[in-house]
mmCIF file of C-alpha atoms in Angstrom:
data_model
loop_
_atom_site.group_PDB
_atom_site.id
_atom_site.type_symbol
_atom_site.label_atom_id
_atom_site.label_comp_id
_atom_site.label_asym_id
_atom_site.label_seq_id
_atom_site.Cartn_x
_atom_site.Cartn_y
_atom_site.Cartn_z
ATOM 1 C CA MET A 1131 -22.017 36.656 -24.092
ATOM 2 C CA SER A 1132 -18.894 34.776 -25.064
ATOM 3 C CA ASN A 1133 -16.874 36.999 -22.731
ATOM 4 C CA HIS A 1134 -19.136 36.100 -19.900
ATOM 5 C CA THR A 1135 -18.718 32.384 -20.536
ATOM 6 C CA ALA A 1136 -14.959 32.721 -20.691
ATOM 7 C CA GLU A 1137 -14.964 34.470 -17.358
ATOM 8 C CA LEU A 1138 -17.028 31.751 -15.755
ATOM 9 C CA THR A 1139 -14.803 29.022 -17.134
ATOM 10 C CA HIS A 1140 -11.769 30.865 -15.875
ATOM 11 C CA GLU A 1141 -13.183 31.115 -12.368
ATOM 12 C CA VAL A 1142 -13.783 27.388 -11.976
ATOM 13 C CA HIS A 1143 -10.741 26.265 -13.914
ATOM 14 C CA ARG A 1144 -8.870 23.419 -12.349
ATOM 15 C CA ASP A 1145 -7.141 20.277 -13.539
ATOM 16 C CA ASP A 1146 -8.151 17.238 -11.537
ATOM 17 C CA VAL A 1147 -6.506 14.779 -13.920
ATOM 18 C CA GLY A 1148 -3.256 16.747 -13.592
ATOM 19 C CA ALA A 1149 -3.581 16.732 -9.801
ATOM 20 C CA ARG A 1150 -4.036 12.972 -9.745
ATOM 21 C CA MET A 1151 -1.156 12.518 -12.180
ATOM 22 C CA GLY A 1152 1.079 14.555 -9.849
ATOM 23 C CA MET A 1153 0.084 12.286 -6.980
ATOM 24 C CA TRP A 1154 0.856 9.197 -9.051
ATOM 25 C CA LEU A 1155 4.292 10.560 -9.963
ATOM 26 C CA PHE A 1156 4.954 11.008 -6.254
ATOM 27 C CA LEU A 1157 3.744 7.461 -5.602
ATOM 28 C CA PHE A 1158 6.298 6.174 -8.138
ATOM 29 C CA THR A 1159 9.094 7.729 -6.071
ATOM 30 C CA GLU A 1160 7.675 5.879 -3.064
ATOM 31 C CA LEU A 1161 7.635 2.697 -5.113
ATOM 32 C CA LEU A 1162 11.336 3.109 -5.863
ATOM 33 C CA LEU A 1163 12.093 3.902 -2.211
ATOM 34 C CA PHE A 1164 10.479 0.664 -1.045
ATOM 35 C CA GLY A 1165 11.645 -1.143 -4.200
ATOM 36 C CA GLY A 1166 15.252 -0.557 -3.160
ATOM 37 C CA MET A 1167 14.560 -2.161 0.197
ATOM 38 C CA PHE A 1168 12.765 -5.103 -1.369
ATOM 39 C CA LEU A 1169 15.858 -5.538 -3.551
ATOM 40 C CA VAL A 1170 18.138 -5.691 -0.503
ATOM 41 C CA TYR A 1171 15.693 -8.137 1.061
ATOM 42 C CA ALA A 1172 15.684 -10.326 -2.073
ATOM 43 C CA VAL A 1173 19.464 -10.585 -2.269
ATOM 44 C CA TYR A 1174 19.938 -11.332 1.433
ATOM 45 C CA ARG A 1175 17.069 -13.768 1.547
ATOM 46 C CA HIS A 1176 18.711 -15.637 -1.309
ATOM 47 C CA GLU A 1177 22.032 -15.594 0.490
ATOM 48 C CA PHE A 1178 20.658 -16.671 3.897
ATOM 49 C CA ILE A 1179 17.599 -18.790 3.021
ATOM 50 C CA ASP A 1180 17.724 -20.928 6.184
ATOM 51 C CA GLN A 1181 18.483 -18.123 8.616
ATOM 52 C CA PHE A 1182 15.653 -16.017 7.190
ATOM 53 C CA ARG A 1183 13.303 -18.950 7.684
ATOM 54 C CA ILE A 1184 14.329 -19.472 11.308
ATOM 55 C CA ALA A 1185 14.052 -15.754 12.097
ATOM 56 C CA ALA A 1186 10.674 -15.411 10.336
ATOM 57 C CA MET A 1187 9.219 -18.328 12.309
ATOM 58 C CA ALA A 1188 9.526 -16.169 15.428
ATOM 59 C CA LEU A 1189 7.198 -13.519 13.978
ATOM 60 C CA ASN A 1190 3.537 -13.716 14.889
ATOM 61 C CA THR A 1191 1.613 -14.698 11.738
ATOM 62 C CA THR A 1192 -1.753 -14.057 13.398
ATOM 63 C CA VAL A 1193 -0.882 -10.444 14.201
ATOM 64 C CA GLY A 1194 0.445 -10.017 10.666
ATOM 65 C CA ALA A 1195 -2.712 -11.474 9.117
ATOM 66 C CA LEU A 1196 -4.899 -9.354 11.392
ATOM 67 C CA ASN A 1197 -3.017 -6.224 10.327
ATOM 68 C CA THR A 1198 -3.444 -7.233 6.680
ATOM 69 C CA ILE A 1199 -7.201 -7.482 7.148
ATOM 70 C CA ILE A 1200 -7.260 -4.156 9.002
ATOM 71 C CA LEU A 1201 -5.380 -2.372 6.196
ATOM 72 C CA LEU A 1202 -7.459 -3.961 3.422
ATOM 73 C CA THR A 1203 -10.632 -2.902 5.227
ATOM 74 C CA SER A 1204 -9.308 0.630 5.697
ATOM 75 C CA SER A 1205 -8.637 0.766 1.951
ATOM 76 C CA LEU A 1206 -12.257 -0.222 1.397
ATOM 77 C CA THR A 1207 -13.555 2.518 3.699
ATOM 78 C CA VAL A 1208 -11.462 5.163 1.878
ATOM 79 C CA ALA A 1209 -12.746 3.983 -1.508
ATOM 80 C CA LEU A 1210 -16.321 4.014 -0.174
ATOM 81 C CA SER A 1211 -15.768 7.465 1.301
ATOM 82 C CA ILE A 1212 -14.906 8.826 -2.165
ATOM 83 C CA ALA A 1213 -17.945 7.084 -3.667
ATOM 84 C CA ALA A 1214 -20.158 8.555 -0.928
ATOM 85 C CA LEU A 1215 -18.887 12.079 -1.583
ATOM 86 C CA GLN A 1216 -19.403 11.614 -5.344
ATOM 87 C CA LYS A 1217 -23.015 10.794 -4.576
ATOM 88 C CA GLY A 1218 -23.205 13.910 -2.407
ATOM 89 C CA ASN A 1219 -23.490 12.081 0.888
ATOM 90 C CA LYS A 1220 -21.175 14.254 2.984
ATOM 91 C CA SER A 1221 -21.867 12.776 6.428
ATOM 92 C CA LEU A 1222 -21.402 9.194 5.224
ATOM 93 C CA SER A 1223 -18.140 10.213 3.570
ATOM 94 C CA ILE A 1224 -16.857 11.736 6.832
ATOM 95 C CA MET A 1225 -18.038 8.730 8.834
ATOM 96 C CA LEU A 1226 -16.150 6.367 6.524
ATOM 97 C CA LEU A 1227 -12.998 8.469 6.901
ATOM 98 C CA VAL A 1228 -13.373 8.318 10.684
ATOM 99 C CA MET A 1229 -13.596 4.524 10.354
ATOM 100 C CA THR A 1230 -10.435 4.554 8.224
ATOM 101 C CA ASN A 1231 -8.618 6.543 10.889
ATOM 102 C CA ILE A 1232 -9.778 4.166 13.613
ATOM 103 C CA LEU A 1233 -8.496 1.217 11.570
ATOM 104 C CA ALA A 1234 -5.182 2.996 10.993
ATOM 105 C CA VAL A 1235 -4.810 3.537 14.742
ATOM 106 C CA ALA A 1236 -5.715 -0.121 15.350
ATOM 107 C CA PHE A 1237 -2.954 -1.116 12.923
ATOM 108 C CA MET A 1238 -0.416 0.986 14.795
ATOM 109 C CA ILE A 1239 -1.548 -0.389 18.186
ATOM 110 C CA ASN A 1240 -1.048 -3.926 16.868
ATOM 111 C CA LYS A 1241 2.357 -2.929 15.567
ATOM 112 C CA TYR A 1242 3.214 -1.426 18.964
ATOM 113 C CA PHE A 1243 2.406 -4.662 20.797
ATOM 114 C CA GLU A 1244 4.207 -6.724 18.176
ATOM 115 C CA TRP A 1245 7.364 -4.634 18.460
ATOM 116 C CA SER A 1246 7.182 -4.447 22.285
ATOM 117 C CA GLU A 1247 7.064 -8.227 22.452
ATOM 118 C CA LYS A 1248 10.208 -8.438 20.316
ATOM 119 C CA PHE A 1249 11.885 -5.734 22.437
ATOM 120 C CA GLN A 1250 11.082 -7.707 25.603
ATOM 121 C CA HIS A 1251 12.881 -10.688 24.119
ATOM 122 C CA GLY A 1252 15.852 -8.393 23.605
ATOM 123 C CA ILE A 1253 15.462 -8.283 19.840
ATOM 124 C CA TYR A 1254 15.818 -4.724 18.653
ATOM 125 C CA PRO A 1255 18.361 -3.035 16.368
ATOM 126 C CA GLY A 1256 21.788 -3.090 17.959
ATOM 127 C CA SER A 1257 20.780 -5.196 20.986
ATOM 128 C CA GLU A 1258 23.245 -7.692 22.408
ATOM 129 C CA THR A 1259 20.859 -10.629 21.972
ATOM 130 C CA LEU A 1260 20.349 -9.749 18.324
ATOM 131 C CA LEU A 1261 24.025 -9.202 17.572
ATOM 132 C CA ASN A 1262 24.849 -12.636 18.996
ATOM 133 C CA LEU A 1263 22.560 -14.291 16.438
ATOM 134 C CA PRO A 1264 23.904 -15.543 13.075
ATOM 135 C CA ASP A 1265 24.394 -12.921 10.326
ATOM 136 C CA GLY A 1266 21.300 -13.967 8.376
ATOM 137 C CA GLN A 1267 19.030 -13.396 11.357
ATOM 138 C CA ILE A 1268 20.597 -10.025 12.150
ATOM 139 C CA LEU A 1269 19.919 -8.993 8.549
ATOM 140 C CA PHE A 1270 16.357 -10.324 8.685
ATOM 141 C CA TYR A 1271 15.513 -8.349 11.809
ATOM 142 C CA GLY A 1272 17.321 -5.279 10.496
ATOM 143 C CA LEU A 1273 15.188 -5.355 7.355
ATOM 144 C CA TYR A 1274 12.091 -6.185 9.394
ATOM 145 C CA TYR A 1275 12.496 -3.119 11.603
ATOM 146 C CA VAL A 1276 13.469 -0.742 8.798
ATOM 147 C CA MET A 1277 10.784 -1.849 6.337
ATOM 148 C CA THR A 1278 7.848 -2.238 8.728
ATOM 149 C CA GLY A 1279 9.059 0.894 10.532
ATOM 150 C CA LEU A 1280 9.104 2.972 7.363
ATOM 151 C CA HIS A 1281 5.748 1.494 6.443
ATOM 152 C CA GLY A 1282 4.405 2.413 9.891
ATOM 153 C CA LEU A 1283 5.658 5.966 9.339
ATOM 154 C CA HIS A 1284 3.656 6.019 6.111
ATOM 155 C CA VAL A 1285 0.580 4.850 8.009
ATOM 156 C CA ILE A 1286 0.971 7.799 10.395
ATOM 157 C CA ILE A 1287 1.473 10.266 7.514
ATOM 158 C CA GLY A 1288 -1.560 8.795 5.728
ATOM 159 C CA LEU A 1289 -3.573 9.163 8.921
ATOM 160 C CA ILE A 1290 -2.658 12.865 9.138
ATOM 161 C CA PHE A 1291 -3.309 13.375 5.396
ATOM 162 C CA LEU A 1292 -6.770 11.780 5.659
ATOM 163 C CA SER A 1293 -7.612 13.769 8.799
ATOM 164 C CA ILE A 1294 -6.776 17.058 7.072
ATOM 165 C CA VAL A 1295 -8.967 16.144 4.091
ATOM 166 C CA MET A 1296 -11.714 15.178 6.520
ATOM 167 C CA VAL A 1297 -11.635 18.723 7.920
ATOM 168 C CA PHE A 1298 -11.842 20.051 4.335
ATOM 169 C CA ILE A 1299 -14.939 17.946 3.700
ATOM 170 C CA PHE A 1300 -16.407 19.178 6.960
ATOM 171 C CA THR A 1301 -15.857 22.840 6.040
ATOM 172 C CA GLY A 1302 -17.071 22.160 2.506
ATOM 173 C CA SER A 1303 -13.946 23.082 0.538
ATOM 174 C CA VAL A 1304 -13.790 19.444 -0.559
ATOM 175 C CA ASN A 1305 -17.245 18.597 -1.830
ATOM 176 C CA LYS A 1306 -19.334 16.676 -4.352
ATOM 177 C CA ASP A 1307 -17.991 18.745 -7.273
ATOM 178 C CA SER A 1308 -14.383 19.102 -6.179
ATOM 179 C CA TYR A 1309 -12.915 16.156 -4.353
ATOM 180 C CA VAL A 1310 -9.512 15.579 -5.915
ATOM 181 C CA LYS A 1311 -7.818 16.175 -2.520
ATOM 182 C CA LEU A 1312 -9.788 13.267 -1.090
ATOM 183 C CA GLU A 1313 -8.895 11.147 -4.126
ATOM 184 C CA ASN A 1314 -5.189 11.916 -3.682
ATOM 185 C CA ALA A 1315 -5.288 11.173 0.048
ATOM 186 C CA GLY A 1316 -7.022 7.924 -0.910
ATOM 187 C CA LEU A 1317 -4.303 7.102 -3.469
ATOM 188 C CA TYR A 1318 -1.647 7.591 -0.783
ATOM 189 C CA TRP A 1319 -3.574 5.345 1.584
ATOM 190 C CA HIS A 1320 -3.938 2.623 -1.051
ATOM 191 C CA LEU A 1321 -0.185 2.747 -1.662
ATOM 192 C CA VAL A 1322 0.371 2.105 2.054
ATOM 193 C CA ASP A 1323 -1.950 -0.879 1.667
ATOM 194 C CA LEU A 1324 -0.136 -2.094 -1.477
ATOM 195 C CA ILE A 1325 3.247 -2.072 0.274
ATOM 196 C CA TRP A 1326 1.820 -4.074 3.155
ATOM 197 C CA ILE A 1327 0.376 -6.614 0.696
ATOM 198 C CA PHE A 1328 3.998 -7.455 -0.192
ATOM 199 C CA LEU A 1329 5.535 -7.014 3.265
ATOM 200 C CA PHE A 1330 3.114 -9.478 4.834
ATOM 201 C CA PRO A 1331 4.018 -12.652 2.869
ATOM 202 C CA LEU A 1332 7.723 -11.730 2.748
ATOM 203 C CA PHE A 1333 8.126 -11.332 6.506
ATOM 204 C CA TYR A 1334 5.358 -13.298 8.172
ATOM 205 C CA LEU A 1335 4.723 -16.225 5.862
ATOM 206 C CA ILE A 1336 8.105 -17.902 5.434
ATOM 207 C CA GLN A 1337 7.812 -21.503 6.575
ATOM 208 C CA MET B 1182 -14.024 21.439 -17.744
ATOM 209 C CA GLN B 1183 -14.925 18.285 -19.548
ATOM 210 C CA ASP B 1184 -11.725 16.663 -18.356
ATOM 211 C CA ASN B 1185 -12.400 17.405 -14.727
ATOM 212 C CA HIS B 1186 -15.404 15.191 -14.697
ATOM 213 C CA SER B 1187 -14.476 12.597 -17.267
ATOM 214 C CA HIS B 1188 -14.070 9.900 -14.647
ATOM 215 C CA GLU B 1189 -17.381 10.687 -13.040
ATOM 216 C CA ASN B 1190 -19.058 8.673 -15.734
ATOM 217 C CA HIS B 1191 -17.428 5.662 -14.131
ATOM 218 C CA GLU B 1192 -18.652 6.018 -10.594
ATOM 219 C CA ILE B 1193 -18.097 2.663 -8.991
ATOM 220 C CA SER B 1194 -20.950 1.319 -6.898
ATOM 221 C CA TYR B 1195 -20.601 0.468 -3.204
ATOM 222 C CA SER B 1196 -21.265 -3.190 -3.992
ATOM 223 C CA THR B 1197 -18.336 -3.386 -6.449
ATOM 224 C CA TYR B 1198 -16.010 -2.090 -3.749
ATOM 225 C CA LEU B 1199 -17.408 -4.582 -1.253
ATOM 226 C CA LEU B 1200 -16.918 -7.401 -3.746
ATOM 227 C CA VAL B 1201 -13.288 -6.372 -4.300
ATOM 228 C CA TRP B 1202 -12.771 -6.239 -0.535
ATOM 229 C CA VAL B 1203 -14.220 -9.751 -0.138
ATOM 230 C CA SER B 1204 -11.864 -11.013 -2.874
ATOM 231 C CA LEU B 1205 -8.892 -9.341 -1.164
ATOM 232 C CA ILE B 1206 -9.751 -10.991 2.154
ATOM 233 C CA ALA B 1207 -10.221 -14.327 0.352
ATOM 234 C CA PHE B 1208 -6.796 -14.004 -1.312
ATOM 235 C CA THR B 1209 -5.273 -13.201 2.089
ATOM 236 C CA SER B 1210 -6.787 -16.364 3.568
ATOM 237 C CA ILE B 1211 -5.507 -18.378 0.603
ATOM 238 C CA THR B 1212 -2.002 -16.996 0.930
ATOM 239 C CA VAL B 1213 -1.934 -17.786 4.674
ATOM 240 C CA ALA B 1214 -3.291 -21.305 4.047
ATOM 241 C CA VAL B 1215 -0.847 -21.983 1.205
ATOM 242 C CA ALA B 1216 2.097 -20.831 3.341
ATOM 243 C CA GLY B 1217 1.406 -23.784 5.656
ATOM 244 C CA ILE B 1218 1.812 -26.265 2.803
ATOM 245 C CA ASN B 1219 5.332 -27.130 1.817
ATOM 246 C CA LEU B 1220 5.671 -26.305 -1.854
ATOM 247 C CA GLY B 1221 9.437 -26.118 -1.718
ATOM 248 C CA ASP B 1222 10.844 -23.568 -4.111
ATOM 249 C CA TYR B 1223 7.394 -22.532 -5.287
ATOM 250 C CA THR B 1224 6.229 -21.206 -1.903
ATOM 251 C CA LEU B 1225 7.677 -17.744 -2.489
ATOM 252 C CA PHE B 1226 6.529 -17.730 -6.109
ATOM 253 C CA VAL B 1227 2.934 -18.560 -5.158
ATOM 254 C CA ALA B 1228 2.925 -15.960 -2.358
ATOM 255 C CA LEU B 1229 4.206 -13.271 -4.737
ATOM 256 C CA CYS B 1230 1.673 -14.215 -7.427
ATOM 257 C CA ILE B 1231 -1.179 -13.836 -4.941
ATOM 258 C CA ALA B 1232 0.271 -10.510 -3.758
ATOM 259 C CA ALA B 1233 0.453 -9.361 -7.403
ATOM 260 C CA LEU B 1234 -3.196 -10.371 -7.951
ATOM 261 C CA LYS B 1235 -4.241 -8.431 -4.846
ATOM 262 C CA SER B 1236 -2.246 -5.406 -6.024
ATOM 263 C CA GLY B 1237 -3.976 -5.591 -9.393
ATOM 264 C CA LEU B 1238 -7.364 -5.404 -7.702
ATOM 265 C CA VAL B 1239 -6.341 -2.497 -5.466
ATOM 266 C CA ILE B 1240 -4.737 -0.529 -8.329
ATOM 267 C CA ASN B 1241 -7.520 -1.107 -10.842
ATOM 268 C CA ILE B 1242 -10.594 -0.686 -8.681
ATOM 269 C CA PHE B 1243 -9.688 1.083 -5.421
ATOM 270 C CA MET B 1244 -7.230 3.417 -7.169
ATOM 271 C CA HIS B 1245 -9.553 3.782 -10.199
ATOM 272 C CA ILE B 1246 -6.822 3.057 -12.741
ATOM 273 C CA LYS B 1247 -9.191 0.923 -14.798
ATOM 274 C CA PHE B 1248 -11.227 4.059 -15.533
ATOM 275 C CA GLU B 1249 -8.350 6.518 -15.671
ATOM 276 C CA ASP B 1250 -6.749 8.079 -18.743
ATOM 277 C CA PRO B 1251 -4.552 5.489 -20.598
ATOM 278 C CA ILE B 1252 -1.419 7.572 -19.910
ATOM 279 C CA PHE B 1253 -1.678 6.539 -16.225
ATOM 280 C CA LYS B 1254 -1.383 2.899 -17.257
ATOM 281 C CA VAL B 1255 1.676 3.740 -19.371
ATOM 282 C CA PHE B 1256 3.286 5.466 -16.371
ATOM 283 C CA ILE B 1257 2.592 2.506 -14.096
ATOM 284 C CA GLY B 1258 3.928 0.128 -16.737
ATOM 285 C CA ILE B 1259 7.158 2.130 -17.018
ATOM 286 C CA SER B 1260 7.636 2.228 -13.217
ATOM 287 C CA ILE B 1261 7.107 -1.504 -12.832
ATOM 288 C CA PHE B 1262 9.389 -2.159 -15.799
ATOM 289 C CA THR B 1263 12.071 0.044 -14.205
ATOM 290 C CA LEU B 1264 11.824 -1.945 -10.978
ATOM 291 C CA ILE B 1265 12.096 -5.233 -12.887
ATOM 292 C CA VAL B 1266 15.190 -3.963 -14.742
ATOM 293 C CA ILE B 1267 16.815 -2.919 -11.447
ATOM 294 C CA PHE B 1268 16.066 -6.331 -9.901
ATOM 295 C CA THR B 1269 17.290 -8.231 -12.960
ATOM 296 C CA LEU B 1270 20.542 -6.289 -13.270
ATOM 297 C CA THR B 1271 21.272 -6.613 -9.549
ATOM 298 C CA PHE B 1272 20.729 -10.362 -9.620
ATOM 299 C CA PHE B 1273 22.929 -10.714 -12.721
ATOM 300 C CA ASP B 1274 25.646 -8.967 -10.785
ATOM 301 C CA TYR B 1275 24.987 -11.083 -7.687
ATOM 302 C CA PHE B 1276 24.926 -14.460 -9.481
ATOM 303 C CA TYR B 1277 27.878 -13.935 -11.840
ATOM 304 C CA ARG B 1278 30.152 -11.984 -9.583
#
């Protein structure tokens, strides 16, 4: 009898807390990656307060705010998707992930138009127009492109990560009783949201 | 086995998530509105405080840390502390160079 139980336990053994902890440890490395950039930003902003202000005024606050709302909403849909799967509502969970992906694409489309507008004005890394600006503004735009660019890359990776988990839910390998993959994809997505929460005021809201 | 499902006892309801989302949107509106007011040196401070509040909501509720094993909170504390140390040391170097 006891043998039988042991066998059963062995078959279903897994460590969800450990899996989430592994994800968190990875997220800390991401935090340090972006932390380093925020540090560079902090020092240069302190050194070129006025130039940063002038450069930031040229960014579109409305687009930035819209993207903030889009990302916050996509975080909500991921969180709801996990809750739906916990309650055993598979189709709702998938639908919410589809919504998340749509929002992620909307974010990137916004970003595309925002960057294209800057490119049209000749402001892109290494452009002549940009290099003729004062040092502080060159640094601001350099940081703007690197930080929002790296963040955008994370959005794309998150989008792929969530899509893969969505397929797992569809095939049933991620389900009501085993959904740590969805939780970890969600954690990654929330981190993308967290970084944007800081990028938004630092780049778009300097007056 | 017990561990695998320990956090299931803390299933968060849809309405809690919606409430958090509403608060996050409200904080975003506040931060945009406040940016228009000239608070001088405090502008950045206020913006960062609001961002920190928003992060707290996302980490605790959306990322379930409030209901997670305490060791997760210790880890997060250590990471944030590390970042603060790095920032402080860099600015010491920058100011007193």
